[in-house]
Amino acid sequence: MSAVSQAHVEDHSHDHHHEQTFIEKYIFSTDHKMIAKQYLITGLIMGFIGIAMSLLFRIQLAWPEKSFWIFEALLGRFGSDGVMDPGVYLALVTIHGTIMVFFVLTAGLSGTFSNLLIPLQIGARDMASGFLNMVSYWLFFISSVIMLSSLFVESGPASAGWTVYPPLSALPEAISGSGMGMTLWLISMAIFIASSLLGSLNYIVTVLNLRTEGMSMTRLPLTVWAFFVTAIIGTVSFPVLLSAALLLIMDRSFGTSFFLSDIYIQGEVLSHQGGSPVLYEHLFWFLGHPEVYIVLLPALGITSEVIATNARKPIFGYRAMVASILAIAFLSTIVWGHHMFVSGMNPFLGSVFTFTTLLIAIPSAVKAFNYITTLWKGNLQMNPGMLFSIGLVSTFITGGLTGIILGDSTLDINVHDTYFVVAHFHLVMGISALYGLFAGVYHWFPKMFGRMMNKNLGYVHFWITAVGAYGVFFPMHFIGMAGLPRRYYTNTAFPYFDDLADVNVLITLFAFLTAFAQLFFIYNFIHSIFYGKKASQNPWRANTLEWTAPVEHIHGNWYGELPKVYRWSYDYSKMNKEETDYVIPGQDFIPQNVPLHDNEEELNH
């Protein structure tokens, strides 16, 4: 053991004598396991606020002419007489999108599982910097509070869509939602990006420097590969969004013209000259598309682990899976223009972005086929975590197929800014990532809280969610192809769309069904923390190192020495050389810290 890691061990053993106060243990904790729980619970709270907003605007879309007491109760003067104000409809869409993309699927997913699993799966005592880890969470918490506080501003929250395109976002006087609410949105996002960057740098350094003896990069579980590469994408692309946010703040408050030119308000010409709103689009989408994979890759990594463990088979094509993660990471930074096909870009440039976008289908398909092949002839354990992982494979494929249409500039122009786009990205990014989050919670709940979640409630949660999610987003493809534009608070002014009104009612009913299913999850989650069945050390009979750590949480993860690694993490159902029995007779898994036996060959994956 090196002098550094020896000092690390002594440092941690010294910590055992120091009894932590409540604030040190639960609030300003530097322990990665506690920070993971903080991220998860904050992310779930934000998620339920985001879902509640979507239900409000779904009511408006389904019954645009009717009045509802809930609008008056929740929206105040923006819902007077039970009728939703058109401006607040756009504000709800904006904050819903922002919360779900950044605060739930980026921080809630990456923050939770990168923190929980990276040190435990690579055999480290903790993150490289526990203090930075704590600062990262609290910056996220502060940005969440600022984002929610913008809901209570007199002029209303930000109302420029979650992409906050100028001029609505760059001119405080443009609409009511361009005022103080927009400023708070930008401040919140700047702090959120700082949090994300601190977290990402910590994850990268931890994976590179703190792997235990024997844990080569090719023995890492695919979860860690996914978190590692996600952190790299975040480090490369989030600063670009930060620059866009800062330039927007300067345009709004300091009289610059980065994104503004030749603007008239109520017949009066403003003094802004020389800026370009398309420049903002480039800066936003340079983060915006990698962001899709910052959201998706952790969910795919979790799925890889859960499917292999519950199929009792080695993951199919380990190196191809790693290569596809790396290929996705690289390609995700050169496809952002496909969000801008209708911005007046040069058609030749459009064809270049079409080419790079269609290329990204290859590593994505590799992942989908490898999941299906891993399931093939497996001894499937259909627990809730496994069901959500298989559900992810389904939504990843169905959502990905429509991406081929939207990635092609000639086809995209016909359905751009319709509900077809909404259906596509909610399936491939929203629902897929949420399924990954749920799979991870069901699978690693025993590691986080030392108890098991109720399996039957998990089944109810999965099946209602699966039916409801497809019920919401499948019909959207059809109303999108019929031309229904997104972000309109009512379509009654267009007789052409009258026939689609019933479809919107159906979508809203499915949205309520899906939201109802989440109540089962929340009850199961909270009840199991306190009253769930006590978990054994390795309830899923898995190979990765986190299941060799004791059930009770200790500072430093393992008593005594760190485990050594002798094999990759997918030795499931491995037979001995004579093919007469498993390598360990009667046991279909071999943890990574078990040395190679004489009667087995190391798999050359």
Coordinates of C-alpha atoms in Angstrom, one line a residue:
M1 CA 0.0 0.0 0.0
S2 CA 1.4 3.4 -0.9
A3 CA 2.3 6.0 1.8
V4 CA -0.6 8.2 0.7
S5 CA -3.3 5.6 0.9
Q6 CA -1.8 4.3 4.2
A7 CA -2.1 7.9 5.6
H8 CA -5.7 8.0 4.2
V9 CA -6.6 4.8 6.1
E10 CA -5.0 6.1 9.4
D11 CA -6.8 9.4 8.9
H12 CA -10.1 7.6 8.6
S13 CA -9.5 5.3 11.5
H14 CA -8.8 8.4 13.5
D15 CA -12.2 9.7 12.4
H16 CA -14.0 6.9 14.1
H17 CA -13.1 8.2 17.5
H18 CA -14.7 11.6 16.7
E19 CA -18.5 11.5 17.2
Q20 CA -20.1 13.6 14.5
T21 CA -22.8 16.1 15.4
F22 CA -26.2 16.1 13.6
I23 CA -25.1 19.0 11.4
E24 CA -21.8 17.4 10.5
K25 CA -23.4 14.1 9.7
Y26 CA -26.6 15.0 7.9
I27 CA -26.3 18.6 6.7
F28 CA -22.7 19.7 6.0
S29 CA -21.5 16.1 5.4
T30 CA -18.4 15.3 3.5
D31 CA -19.2 11.6 3.2
H32 CA -20.1 10.7 -0.4
K33 CA -22.9 8.3 0.8
M34 CA -24.7 11.1 2.7
I35 CA -24.2 13.6 -0.1
A36 CA -25.7 11.0 -2.6
K37 CA -28.8 10.8 -0.3
Q38 CA -29.0 14.7 -0.2
Y39 CA -28.9 14.8 -4.0
L40 CA -31.5 12.1 -4.4
I41 CA -34.0 13.6 -1.9
T42 CA -33.5 17.2 -3.3
G43 CA -33.9 15.8 -6.9
L44 CA -37.1 13.9 -6.0
I45 CA -38.6 17.0 -4.4
M46 CA -37.8 19.1 -7.5
G47 CA -39.1 16.3 -9.7
F48 CA -42.5 16.4 -8.0
I49 CA -42.7 20.2 -8.3
G50 CA -41.9 19.7 -12.1
I51 CA -44.5 17.0 -12.5
A52 CA -47.1 19.2 -10.7
M53 CA -46.4 22.0 -13.1
S54 CA -46.9 19.7 -16.1
L55 CA -50.3 18.6 -14.7
L56 CA -51.4 22.3 -14.5
F57 CA -50.5 23.0 -18.1
R58 CA -51.9 19.7 -19.3
I59 CA -55.3 20.7 -17.7
Q60 CA -55.1 23.9 -19.7
L61 CA -54.3 22.1 -22.9
A62 CA -57.1 19.6 -22.5
W63 CA -59.9 22.0 -21.5
P64 CA -58.7 25.5 -22.7
E65 CA -62.2 27.1 -22.4
K66 CA -63.1 26.0 -18.9
S67 CA -62.2 27.5 -15.6
F68 CA -60.7 25.5 -12.7
W69 CA -60.5 26.5 -9.0
I70 CA -57.0 25.0 -8.8
F71 CA -55.7 27.7 -11.2
E72 CA -57.0 30.4 -8.8
A73 CA -55.7 28.5 -5.7
L74 CA -52.2 28.0 -7.1
L75 CA -51.6 30.8 -9.5
G76 CA -53.2 33.7 -7.7
R77 CA -53.8 36.7 -10.0
F78 CA -52.3 34.7 -12.9
G79 CA -55.3 32.3 -12.5
S80 CA -58.1 34.8 -11.7
D81 CA -61.6 33.4 -12.1
G82 CA -60.1 30.0 -12.6
V83 CA -58.7 30.9 -16.0
M84 CA -55.0 30.4 -16.7
D85 CA -53.2 33.6 -17.9
P86 CA -51.5 32.9 -21.3
G87 CA -48.1 34.3 -19.9
V88 CA -48.1 32.0 -16.9
Y89 CA -48.7 29.0 -19.2
L90 CA -45.4 29.8 -20.9
A91 CA -43.8 30.3 -17.5
L92 CA -44.9 26.9 -16.3
V93 CA -43.6 25.2 -19.4
T94 CA -40.2 27.1 -18.9
I95 CA -39.7 26.2 -15.3
H96 CA -41.0 22.6 -15.8
G97 CA -38.4 22.0 -18.5
T98 CA -35.6 23.7 -16.5
I99 CA -36.3 21.7 -13.3
M100 CA -36.7 18.3 -15.1
V101 CA -33.7 18.7 -17.3
F102 CA -31.2 20.2 -15.0
F103 CA -32.3 19.8 -11.4
V104 CA -33.8 16.3 -11.6
L105 CA -32.1 14.4 -14.5
T106 CA -28.7 16.1 -14.3
A107 CA -28.2 16.7 -10.6
G108 CA -30.7 14.1 -9.3
L109 CA -29.3 11.3 -11.4
S110 CA -25.6 12.0 -11.8
G111 CA -25.3 13.7 -8.4
T112 CA -26.9 10.7 -6.6
F113 CA -25.3 7.8 -8.3
S114 CA -21.9 9.2 -9.2
N115 CA -21.5 10.1 -5.5
L116 CA -22.8 6.8 -4.2
L117 CA -21.2 4.4 -6.6
I118 CA -17.8 5.8 -7.8
P119 CA -15.9 5.4 -4.5
L120 CA -17.7 2.1 -3.6
Q121 CA -17.3 0.5 -7.0
I122 CA -13.6 1.5 -7.5
G123 CA -12.6 0.6 -3.9
A124 CA -11.9 4.1 -2.6
R125 CA -12.4 5.5 0.9
D126 CA -14.3 8.5 -0.4
M127 CA -14.2 11.1 -3.2
A128 CA -10.9 12.8 -4.0
S129 CA -12.2 15.9 -2.2
G130 CA -15.0 15.5 0.3
F131 CA -15.1 19.3 0.9
L132 CA -15.5 20.1 -2.8
N133 CA -18.2 17.4 -2.9
M134 CA -20.1 19.1 -0.1
V135 CA -19.7 22.5 -1.7
S136 CA -21.0 21.0 -5.0
Y137 CA -24.2 19.8 -3.3
W138 CA -24.9 23.1 -1.4
L139 CA -24.4 25.1 -4.6
F140 CA -27.0 22.8 -6.2
F141 CA -29.3 23.4 -3.2
I142 CA -28.9 27.2 -3.4
S143 CA -29.6 27.2 -7.1
S144 CA -32.7 25.1 -6.5
V145 CA -34.0 27.5 -3.9
I146 CA -33.3 30.5 -6.2
M147 CA -35.1 28.8 -9.1
L148 CA -38.2 28.1 -6.9
S149 CA -38.1 31.6 -5.5
S150 CA -38.6 33.0 -9.0
L151 CA -42.1 31.5 -8.9
F152 CA -43.0 34.1 -6.2
V153 CA -41.8 37.2 -8.1
E154 CA -44.6 39.7 -8.7
S155 CA -44.0 39.8 -12.5
G156 CA -43.9 36.0 -12.7
P157 CA -41.1 33.5 -13.4
A158 CA -39.0 33.3 -16.5
S159 CA -41.2 32.8 -19.6
A160 CA -38.9 32.3 -22.6
G161 CA -39.1 28.5 -22.8
W162 CA -36.5 26.3 -21.0
T163 CA -34.0 27.3 -23.8
V164 CA -34.5 31.1 -22.9
Y165 CA -33.9 32.4 -26.4
P166 CA -33.3 36.1 -26.8
P167 CA -34.9 38.6 -27.3
L168 CA -37.5 37.5 -24.7
S169 CA -34.7 36.6 -22.3
A170 CA -32.4 39.5 -23.2
L171 CA -34.9 42.4 -22.8
P172 CA -36.3 42.9 -19.3
E173 CA -39.2 44.9 -20.8
A174 CA -40.2 42.3 -23.5
I175 CA -43.0 40.5 -21.5
S176 CA -43.8 40.2 -17.8
G177 CA -41.8 37.0 -17.5
S178 CA -38.7 38.7 -18.9
G179 CA -38.2 40.7 -15.7
M180 CA -37.0 39.7 -12.3
G181 CA -38.0 36.1 -12.8
M182 CA -35.7 35.8 -15.8
T183 CA -32.8 37.4 -13.8
L184 CA -33.3 34.8 -11.0
W185 CA -33.3 32.0 -13.6
L186 CA -30.0 33.2 -15.0
I187 CA -28.4 33.5 -11.5
S188 CA -29.7 30.1 -10.5
M189 CA -28.3 28.5 -13.7
A190 CA -24.9 30.1 -13.1
I191 CA -24.7 28.7 -9.6
F192 CA -26.0 25.3 -10.9
I193 CA -23.2 25.2 -13.5
A194 CA -20.6 25.9 -10.8
S195 CA -22.0 23.0 -8.8
S196 CA -22.0 20.7 -11.8
L197 CA -18.4 21.6 -12.7
L198 CA -17.1 21.0 -9.1
G199 CA -18.8 17.7 -9.0
S200 CA -17.6 16.6 -12.4
L201 CA -13.9 17.5 -11.7
N202 CA -14.2 15.5 -8.4
Y203 CA -15.6 12.4 -10.2
I204 CA -12.9 12.5 -12.9
V205 CA -10.0 12.8 -10.4
T206 CA -11.5 10.1 -8.2
V207 CA -11.8 7.6 -11.0
L208 CA -8.3 8.3 -12.4
N209 CA -6.4 8.4 -9.0
L210 CA -8.2 6.4 -6.3
R211 CA -8.9 3.0 -7.9
T212 CA -8.0 0.1 -5.5
E213 CA -5.2 -2.4 -6.3
G214 CA -6.0 -4.5 -9.3
M215 CA -8.9 -2.2 -10.5
S216 CA -7.7 -1.5 -14.0
M217 CA -9.8 0.6 -16.3
T218 CA -11.0 -2.6 -18.1
R219 CA -12.2 -4.0 -14.9
L220 CA -14.4 -1.0 -14.0
P221 CA -18.2 -1.6 -14.0
L222 CA -19.9 0.1 -16.8
T223 CA -21.7 2.3 -14.3
V224 CA -18.3 4.0 -13.4
W225 CA -17.4 4.3 -17.1
A226 CA -20.7 6.1 -17.7
F227 CA -20.3 8.5 -14.7
F228 CA -16.7 9.1 -15.7
V229 CA -17.4 10.0 -19.3
T230 CA -20.5 12.0 -18.3
A231 CA -18.3 14.1 -16.0
I232 CA -15.9 14.7 -18.9
I233 CA -18.8 15.9 -21.2
G234 CA -20.0 18.2 -18.4
T235 CA -16.6 19.7 -17.9
V236 CA -16.3 20.4 -21.6
S237 CA -19.7 21.8 -22.4
F238 CA -21.2 23.4 -19.2
P239 CA -18.8 26.4 -19.3
V240 CA -20.2 27.3 -22.7
L241 CA -23.7 27.7 -21.2
L242 CA -22.2 29.7 -18.3
S243 CA -20.7 32.1 -20.9
A244 CA -24.1 32.4 -22.6
A245 CA -25.8 33.1 -19.3
L246 CA -23.2 35.7 -18.3
L247 CA -23.5 37.4 -21.7
L248 CA -27.3 37.4 -21.4
I249 CA -27.0 39.1 -17.9
M250 CA -24.7 41.7 -19.5
D251 CA -27.2 42.3 -22.3
R252 CA -30.1 42.6 -19.8
S253 CA -28.4 44.8 -17.2
F254 CA -25.3 46.4 -18.6
G255 CA -26.4 47.7 -22.0
T256 CA -24.3 45.4 -24.2
S257 CA -25.6 43.9 -27.5
F258 CA -24.3 40.4 -27.8
F259 CA -27.6 38.9 -28.7
L260 CA -29.7 42.0 -29.7
S261 CA -29.9 44.0 -32.9
D262 CA -32.6 46.2 -34.5
I263 CA -35.2 45.7 -31.9
Y264 CA -38.5 47.6 -31.8
I265 CA -40.8 47.7 -28.8
Q266 CA -44.2 49.4 -29.3
G267 CA -42.9 51.3 -32.3
E268 CA -39.8 52.6 -30.5
V269 CA -36.4 51.5 -31.8
L270 CA -34.0 50.4 -29.1
S271 CA -30.3 51.3 -29.2
H272 CA -29.0 47.7 -29.5
Q273 CA -27.0 47.1 -32.7
G274 CA -24.8 44.3 -34.0
G275 CA -25.8 41.3 -31.9
S276 CA -27.2 38.0 -33.0
P277 CA -29.8 35.8 -31.3
V278 CA -28.5 32.9 -33.4
L279 CA -25.1 33.3 -31.6
Y280 CA -27.0 32.5 -28.4
E281 CA -28.6 29.4 -30.0
H282 CA -25.1 28.1 -30.9
L283 CA -23.8 28.7 -27.3
F284 CA -26.9 27.1 -25.7
W285 CA -27.1 24.0 -27.9
F286 CA -23.4 23.4 -27.7
L287 CA -24.3 22.5 -24.1
G288 CA -27.8 21.5 -24.9
H289 CA -27.0 18.4 -27.0
P290 CA -24.2 17.1 -24.8
E291 CA -26.7 17.7 -22.0
V292 CA -28.9 14.9 -23.5
Y293 CA -26.1 12.5 -22.9
I294 CA -25.1 13.9 -19.6
V295 CA -28.7 12.9 -18.6
L296 CA -28.7 9.6 -20.5
L297 CA -25.3 8.0 -20.0
P298 CA -25.6 7.6 -16.2
A299 CA -29.1 5.9 -16.8
L300 CA -27.5 3.6 -19.4
G301 CA -24.6 2.8 -17.1
I302 CA -27.1 1.9 -14.3
T303 CA -29.1 -0.2 -16.8
S304 CA -25.9 -2.1 -17.8
E305 CA -25.2 -3.1 -14.2
V306 CA -28.8 -3.9 -13.3
I307 CA -29.5 -6.0 -16.5
A308 CA -26.3 -8.0 -16.1
T309 CA -26.9 -8.7 -12.4
N310 CA -30.5 -9.7 -12.9
A311 CA -30.0 -11.7 -16.1
R312 CA -27.2 -13.6 -14.2
K313 CA -25.1 -13.3 -17.3
P314 CA -22.0 -11.3 -18.2
I315 CA -22.8 -8.1 -20.0
F316 CA -22.6 -8.7 -23.8
G317 CA -19.7 -6.9 -25.5
Y318 CA -18.1 -5.0 -22.6
R319 CA -15.4 -3.3 -24.7
A320 CA -18.0 -2.4 -27.3
M321 CA -20.1 -0.9 -24.6
V322 CA -17.1 1.2 -23.3
A323 CA -16.3 2.2 -26.9
S324 CA -19.9 3.3 -27.5
I325 CA -19.9 5.4 -24.4
L326 CA -16.7 7.1 -25.6
A327 CA -18.1 7.5 -29.2
I328 CA -21.3 9.0 -27.9
A329 CA -19.3 11.5 -25.8
F330 CA -17.2 12.6 -28.8
L331 CA -20.1 12.8 -31.3
S332 CA -22.4 14.6 -28.8
T333 CA -20.2 17.7 -29.1
I334 CA -20.4 18.0 -32.9
V335 CA -24.2 17.6 -33.5
W336 CA -25.7 20.7 -31.8
G337 CA -26.7 22.3 -35.1
H338 CA -29.6 19.8 -35.6
H339 CA -31.6 21.9 -33.1
M340 CA -31.2 24.9 -35.5
F341 CA -32.2 23.6 -38.9
V342 CA -34.9 26.3 -39.2
S343 CA -32.6 29.1 -38.0
G344 CA -31.6 30.0 -41.6
M345 CA -28.4 28.1 -41.5
N346 CA -26.5 27.3 -44.7
P347 CA -28.1 24.1 -46.2
F348 CA -24.6 22.6 -46.7
L349 CA -23.9 23.0 -42.9
G350 CA -27.3 21.4 -42.3
S351 CA -26.2 18.4 -44.3
V352 CA -23.0 18.2 -42.2
F353 CA -25.0 18.2 -38.9
T354 CA -27.4 15.6 -40.4
F355 CA -24.4 13.3 -41.1
T356 CA -22.9 13.7 -37.6
T357 CA -26.3 13.2 -36.0
L358 CA -27.1 10.0 -37.9
L359 CA -23.6 8.7 -36.9
I360 CA -24.5 8.9 -33.3
A361 CA -27.2 6.3 -34.0
I362 CA -24.5 3.7 -34.4
P363 CA -23.1 3.7 -30.8
S364 CA -26.6 4.1 -29.5
A365 CA -27.7 1.0 -31.5
V366 CA -24.7 -0.9 -30.2
K367 CA -25.9 -0.3 -26.6
A368 CA -29.5 -1.3 -27.4
F369 CA -28.5 -4.5 -29.2
N370 CA -26.0 -5.4 -26.4
Y371 CA -28.7 -5.0 -23.8
I372 CA -31.1 -7.3 -25.8
T373 CA -28.3 -9.9 -26.3
T374 CA -27.5 -9.8 -22.5
L375 CA -31.2 -10.5 -21.8
W376 CA -31.2 -13.3 -24.4
K377 CA -31.4 -16.8 -22.6
G378 CA -30.6 -15.2 -19.3
N379 CA -32.0 -16.4 -16.0
L380 CA -34.0 -13.2 -15.6
Q381 CA -34.8 -12.0 -12.1
M382 CA -37.8 -9.7 -12.7
N383 CA -37.5 -7.3 -9.8
P384 CA -38.6 -3.7 -10.1
G385 CA -35.1 -2.5 -10.9
M386 CA -34.9 -5.0 -13.7
L387 CA -38.3 -4.0 -15.1
F388 CA -37.3 -0.3 -15.2
S389 CA -34.1 -1.2 -16.9
I390 CA -35.9 -3.2 -19.6
G391 CA -38.4 -0.3 -19.8
L392 CA -35.4 2.0 -20.5
V393 CA -34.3 -0.1 -23.4
S394 CA -37.8 0.1 -24.8
T395 CA -38.1 3.9 -24.5
F396 CA -34.5 4.4 -25.7
I397 CA -35.3 2.6 -28.9
T398 CA -38.7 4.1 -29.6
G399 CA -37.5 7.6 -28.7
G400 CA -34.3 7.1 -30.7
L401 CA -36.1 6.1 -33.8
T402 CA -37.9 9.4 -34.1
G403 CA -34.5 11.1 -33.5
I404 CA -33.5 9.8 -36.9
I405 CA -36.4 11.8 -38.5
L406 CA -35.5 14.9 -36.5
G407 CA -31.8 14.6 -37.2
D408 CA -32.4 14.8 -40.9
S409 CA -32.7 18.4 -42.0
T410 CA -35.1 17.9 -44.8
L411 CA -37.6 15.9 -42.6
D412 CA -37.1 18.0 -39.5
I413 CA -38.2 21.2 -41.1
N414 CA -41.8 19.7 -41.4
V415 CA -42.2 18.8 -37.8
H416 CA -39.9 21.3 -36.1
D417 CA -41.5 23.0 -33.1
T418 CA -44.5 20.7 -33.1
Y419 CA -45.5 18.1 -30.5
F420 CA -43.5 15.5 -32.5
V421 CA -40.3 17.0 -31.0
V422 CA -41.9 17.1 -27.5
A423 CA -42.7 13.4 -27.9
H424 CA -39.2 12.5 -29.1
F425 CA -37.1 14.1 -26.5
H426 CA -39.5 13.2 -23.6
L427 CA -39.2 9.5 -24.5
V428 CA -35.5 9.3 -25.3
M429 CA -34.3 11.7 -22.6
G430 CA -37.0 12.3 -20.1
I431 CA -38.7 8.9 -19.6
S432 CA -35.5 6.8 -20.4
A433 CA -33.5 8.8 -17.8
L434 CA -36.3 8.6 -15.2
Y435 CA -36.5 4.8 -15.7
G436 CA -32.7 4.7 -15.1
L437 CA -33.2 6.8 -12.0
F438 CA -35.9 4.5 -10.7
A439 CA -33.9 1.3 -11.6
G440 CA -30.9 2.7 -9.7
V441 CA -33.1 3.6 -6.6
Y442 CA -34.7 0.2 -6.4
H443 CA -31.3 -1.6 -7.0
W444 CA -29.1 0.5 -4.6
F445 CA -31.7 1.4 -2.0
P446 CA -30.3 -1.4 0.3
K447 CA -26.8 0.1 -0.1
M448 CA -28.1 3.6 0.7
F449 CA -30.5 2.9 3.5
G450 CA -29.7 -0.7 4.7
R451 CA -33.3 -1.8 4.0
M452 CA -35.3 -3.3 1.0
M453 CA -38.1 -1.5 -0.9
N454 CA -41.4 -3.3 -1.2
K455 CA -41.3 -5.4 -4.3
N456 CA -45.1 -5.5 -5.0
L457 CA -45.5 -1.7 -4.7
G458 CA -42.5 -1.5 -7.1
Y459 CA -44.4 -3.7 -9.7
V460 CA -47.5 -1.5 -9.4
H461 CA -45.3 1.6 -9.8
F462 CA -43.6 0.2 -12.9
W463 CA -46.6 -1.0 -14.8
I464 CA -48.8 2.1 -14.3
T465 CA -45.8 4.3 -15.2
A466 CA -45.0 2.3 -18.3
V467 CA -48.6 2.4 -19.6
G468 CA -49.1 6.0 -18.6
A469 CA -45.8 7.3 -20.1
Y470 CA -46.4 5.7 -23.5
G471 CA -50.1 6.9 -23.3
V472 CA -48.8 10.5 -22.9
F473 CA -46.1 10.6 -25.5
F474 CA -47.2 8.1 -28.2
P475 CA -50.2 10.2 -29.3
M476 CA -48.0 13.3 -29.3
H477 CA -46.2 12.0 -32.4
F478 CA -49.5 12.0 -34.3
I479 CA -50.7 15.4 -33.3
G480 CA -47.2 16.7 -34.1
M481 CA -47.3 15.2 -37.6
A482 CA -50.7 16.8 -38.0
G483 CA -48.9 20.1 -37.4
L484 CA -49.9 21.1 -33.8
P485 CA -47.3 23.6 -32.6
R486 CA -45.8 23.3 -29.1
R487 CA -45.9 26.0 -26.4
Y488 CA -49.4 27.3 -27.5
Y489 CA -51.6 27.6 -24.5
T490 CA -54.8 27.0 -26.6
N491 CA -55.4 26.0 -30.2
T492 CA -59.1 27.0 -30.3
A493 CA -58.3 29.9 -32.6
F494 CA -57.4 27.4 -35.3
P495 CA -60.4 25.4 -36.6
Y496 CA -57.9 23.2 -38.4
F497 CA -56.9 21.7 -35.0
D498 CA -60.4 21.1 -33.6
D499 CA -60.2 17.4 -34.5
L500 CA -57.1 17.0 -32.3
A501 CA -58.8 18.4 -29.1
D502 CA -59.8 14.9 -28.0
V503 CA -56.3 13.6 -28.3
N504 CA -55.1 16.3 -25.9
V505 CA -57.8 15.2 -23.4
L506 CA -56.5 11.6 -23.7
I507 CA -52.9 12.7 -23.1
T508 CA -53.9 14.7 -20.0
L509 CA -55.8 11.7 -18.6
F510 CA -52.7 9.5 -19.1
A511 CA -50.5 12.3 -17.5
F512 CA -52.7 12.2 -14.4
L513 CA -52.5 8.3 -14.3
T514 CA -48.6 8.5 -14.6
A515 CA -48.4 11.1 -11.8
F516 CA -50.7 8.9 -9.6
A517 CA -48.3 6.0 -10.1
Q518 CA -45.5 8.1 -8.6
L519 CA -47.4 8.3 -5.3
F520 CA -46.8 4.5 -4.9
F521 CA -43.1 5.2 -5.4
I522 CA -42.9 8.0 -2.8
Y523 CA -44.8 6.0 -0.2
N524 CA -42.6 3.0 -0.8
F525 CA -39.5 5.1 -0.7
I526 CA -40.3 6.9 2.6
H527 CA -41.9 3.9 4.3
S528 CA -39.0 1.6 3.4
I529 CA -36.4 4.0 4.8
F530 CA -37.9 3.5 8.2
Y531 CA -39.8 0.2 8.1
G532 CA -38.4 -1.7 5.1
K533 CA -37.1 -5.3 5.5
K534 CA -33.5 -5.2 6.7
A535 CA -31.1 -5.8 3.8
S536 CA -28.4 -8.4 3.7
Q537 CA -24.9 -7.4 2.7
N538 CA -25.4 -8.6 -0.9
P539 CA -29.2 -8.9 -1.6
W540 CA -28.9 -9.2 -5.4
R541 CA -25.9 -11.6 -5.4
A542 CA -23.8 -9.1 -7.4
N543 CA -20.1 -9.0 -8.1
T544 CA -19.2 -5.3 -7.7
L545 CA -17.2 -4.0 -4.7
E546 CA -20.0 -2.0 -3.1
W547 CA -21.6 -5.2 -2.0
T548 CA -18.4 -6.3 -0.1
A549 CA -18.7 -3.2 2.1
P550 CA -20.6 -3.6 5.4
V551 CA -24.3 -2.8 5.4
E552 CA -24.0 -0.1 8.1
H553 CA -22.4 3.1 6.8
I554 CA -19.0 3.8 8.1
H555 CA -16.7 6.7 7.3
G556 CA -14.1 5.2 4.8
N557 CA -16.5 2.5 3.5
W558 CA -14.5 -0.6 4.6
Y559 CA -13.1 -1.8 7.9
G560 CA -9.3 -2.4 7.7
E561 CA -7.7 -2.7 4.3
L562 CA -9.4 -1.9 1.0
P563 CA -10.5 -4.8 -1.1
K564 CA -8.2 -6.0 -3.9
V565 CA -9.6 -6.7 -7.3
Y566 CA -8.7 -9.9 -9.3
R567 CA -11.3 -10.0 -12.1
W568 CA -13.8 -7.9 -14.0
S569 CA -17.3 -7.2 -12.6
Y570 CA -19.4 -9.5 -14.8
D571 CA -18.4 -13.1 -13.8
Y572 CA -22.0 -14.3 -13.6
S573 CA -22.9 -18.0 -14.2
K574 CA -19.2 -18.7 -14.9
M575 CA -18.5 -22.5 -15.4
N576 CA -15.3 -24.3 -14.4
K577 CA -12.9 -25.7 -17.0
E578 CA -14.7 -29.0 -17.0
E579 CA -18.1 -27.3 -17.5
T580 CA -19.5 -29.5 -14.7
D581 CA -20.5 -26.8 -12.2
Y582 CA -20.0 -23.1 -11.5
V583 CA -16.5 -22.0 -10.5
I584 CA -17.7 -21.7 -6.9
P585 CA -20.0 -24.7 -6.7
G586 CA -23.6 -23.8 -6.2
Q587 CA -23.0 -20.0 -6.6
D588 CA -23.6 -18.3 -9.9
F589 CA -21.6 -15.2 -9.2
I590 CA -18.0 -14.4 -8.2
P591 CA -17.3 -11.0 -6.5
Q592 CA -14.4 -9.0 -7.9
N593 CA -12.4 -9.4 -4.8
V594 CA -12.2 -13.2 -5.1
P595 CA -8.9 -14.4 -6.5
L596 CA -8.9 -16.6 -9.7
H597 CA -9.4 -20.3 -9.0
D598 CA -7.2 -23.1 -10.5
N599 CA -10.3 -24.5 -12.3
E600 CA -11.2 -21.3 -14.2
E601 CA -9.8 -19.1 -17.0
E602 CA -9.9 -15.4 -16.8
L603 CA -12.4 -14.1 -19.4
N604 CA -10.7 -12.0 -22.1
H605 CA -13.4 -9.4 -22.5

